[in-house]
Amino acid sequence: MTRRIHTVATGSDHAGFEYKQKIIGLLKSKGIAVTDFGASSAESTDYPDYAHEVAGTVAAGKAEVGILVCGTGIGMSIAANRHPGVRAANVESTVAARMAREHNDANVLAIGSRLMTWEKAVEIIEEFLSAEFQGGRHQRRVDKIEDVKKP
Ligand code: RB5
C-alpha cells in the first residue's frame, strides 16, 4: 500500500521562485496541503533563510516532506542538512529521486531550476512523492547518518 504524502513545506530563493510557485499549484492539484515559506517574489534573496524554515518544519514533524528550489539545489540541500533529522537530497534525475526515498528515506527534495526543465522537475517531484522507503538494511544505515563522532 502506497503511503500518501499529505503535507509538504516549500521554499525557494529568487532563482527557484517561478518553479516553486508552480510546484505549489501542482501539489495542491494533488490534494496535498502546502505550507509555503517564500520567497514571495523573484527579487534577489538568500537561500539559507528558506532552507532553514522548511527544514525546521520537517524536523519538527509539522510537514512530512519539504521541497526546496534554488538555482542548483546545492545551497538549499547543504543548509537543510544542518538540521538533525533532515535528509535533504539534491536530485537531478527521476532515478535519484526514487532512490533518495527508497534507500535514504529523504524527507526534503532540493532541485535546481537552472539545471532542469519544468517538465523534468515535475517528473522528479512525482517520483519523489510516490516512492517509499524500503526499510530493512536501509533503516540501519539511515540510523547511522545522525551518528556523528567527533575526532
Ligand atoms: C543564486 O544565484 C544561486 O547561487 C542559488 O540559487 C543556488 O544555486 C545556490 O546553491
GROMACS .gro file of C-alpha atoms in nm, residues 13-112:
model
  100
   13ASP     CA    1   1.518   3.177  -0.333
   14HIS     CA    2   1.478   3.415  -0.627
   15ALA     CA    3   1.623   3.163  -0.873
   16GLY     CA    4   1.372   2.900  -0.770
   17PHE     CA    5   1.074   3.129  -0.722
   18GLU     CA    6   0.899   3.062  -1.053
   19TYR     CA    7   0.928   2.682  -1.023
   20LYS     CA    8   0.830   2.695  -0.657
   21GLN     CA    9   0.508   2.880  -0.738
   22LYS     CA   10   0.424   2.618  -1.000
   23ILE     CA   11   0.513   2.339  -0.756
   24ILE     CA   12   0.263   2.479  -0.504
   25GLY     CA   13  -0.007   2.460  -0.774
   26LEU     CA   14   0.099   2.107  -0.870
   27LEU     CA   15   0.087   1.986  -0.509
   28LYS     CA   16  -0.250   2.148  -0.439
   29SER     CA   17  -0.393   1.988  -0.754
   30LYS     CA   18  -0.297   1.653  -0.598
   31GLY     CA   19  -0.485   1.737  -0.276
   32ILE     CA   20  -0.163   1.795  -0.079
   33ALA     CA   21  -0.163   2.064   0.192
   34VAL     CA   22   0.121   2.312   0.131
   35THR     CA   23   0.293   2.540   0.381
   36ASP     CA   24   0.500   2.788   0.182
   37PHE     CA   25   0.787   2.978   0.344
   38GLY     CA   26   0.868   3.201   0.045
   39ALA     CA   27   1.039   3.362  -0.130
   40SER     CA   28   0.740   3.572  -0.227
   41SER     CA   29   0.899   3.725  -0.538
   42ALA     CA   30   1.188   3.682  -0.782
   43GLU     CA   31   1.380   3.963  -0.608
   44SER     CA   32   1.734   3.865  -0.508
   45THR     CA   33   1.743   3.689  -0.172
   46ASP     CA   34   1.940   3.431   0.031
   47TYR     CA   35   1.862   3.059   0.002
   48PRO     CA   36   1.957   2.957   0.360
   49ASP     CA   37   1.673   3.168   0.501
   50TYR     CA   38   1.418   2.946   0.327
   51ALA     CA   39   1.606   2.619   0.365
   52HIS     CA   40   1.616   2.666   0.744
   53GLU     CA   41   1.243   2.739   0.765
   54VAL     CA   42   1.147   2.435   0.559
   55ALA     CA   43   1.398   2.201   0.725
   56GLY     CA   44   1.293   2.315   1.072
   57THR     CA   45   0.931   2.248   0.985
   58VAL     CA   46   1.008   1.897   0.860
   59ALA     CA   47   1.234   1.824   1.159
   60ALA     CA   48   0.953   1.933   1.393
   61GLY     CA   49   0.709   1.695   1.221
   62LYS     CA   50   0.488   1.983   1.101
   63ALA     CA   51   0.525   1.870   0.738
   64GLU     CA   52   0.602   1.520   0.613
   65VAL     CA   53   0.823   1.640   0.332
   66GLY     CA   54   0.996   1.960   0.218
   67ILE     CA   55   1.062   2.076  -0.136
   68LEU     CA   56   1.330   2.341  -0.190
   69VAL     CA   57   1.426   2.513  -0.514
   70CYS     CA   58   1.725   2.734  -0.585
   71GLY     CA   59   1.942   2.770  -0.893
   72THR     CA   60   2.115   2.435  -0.846
   73GLY     CA   61   1.954   2.283  -0.536
   74ILE     CA   62   2.302   2.263  -0.384
   75GLY     CA   63   2.293   2.552  -0.139
   76MET     CA   64   1.943   2.458  -0.026
   77SER     CA   65   2.043   2.097   0.044
   78ILE     CA   66   2.360   2.196   0.230
   79ALA     CA   67   2.166   2.431   0.459
   80ALA     CA   68   1.873   2.192   0.512
   81ASN     CA   69   2.108   1.908   0.606
   82ARG     CA   70   2.237   2.106   0.904
   83HIS     CA   71   1.909   2.019   1.080
   84PRO     CA   72   1.916   1.691   1.277
   85GLY     CA   73   1.658   1.452   1.139
   86VAL     CA   74   1.654   1.615   0.798
   87ARG     CA   75   1.779   1.417   0.500
   88ALA     CA   76   1.779   1.653   0.204
   89ALA     CA   77   1.859   1.508  -0.138
   90ASN     CA   78   1.977   1.730  -0.421
   91VAL     CA   79   1.839   1.545  -0.719
   92GLU     CA   80   1.865   1.588  -1.098
   93SER     CA   81   1.709   1.263  -1.221
   94THR     CA   82   1.399   1.055  -1.158
   95VAL     CA   83   1.617   0.757  -1.066
   96ALA     CA   84   1.791   0.960  -0.797
   97ALA     CA   85   1.454   1.091  -0.674
   98ARG     CA   86   1.328   0.736  -0.628
   99MET     CA   87   1.650   0.610  -0.468
  100ALA     CA   88   1.657   0.906  -0.229
  101ARG     CA   89   1.325   0.789  -0.088
  102GLU     CA   90   1.370   0.411  -0.115
  103HIS     CA   91   1.724   0.388   0.026
  104ASN     CA   92   1.786   0.713   0.214
  105ASP     CA   93   1.438   0.796   0.346
  106ALA     CA   94   1.499   1.151   0.222
  107ASN     CA   95   1.245   1.391   0.367
  108VAL     CA   96   1.350   1.700   0.173
  109LEU     CA   97   1.388   1.726  -0.204
  110ALA     CA   98   1.616   2.002  -0.333
  111ILE     CA   99   1.612   2.081  -0.704
  112GLY     CA  100   1.783   2.335  -0.928
   0.00000   0.00000   0.00000
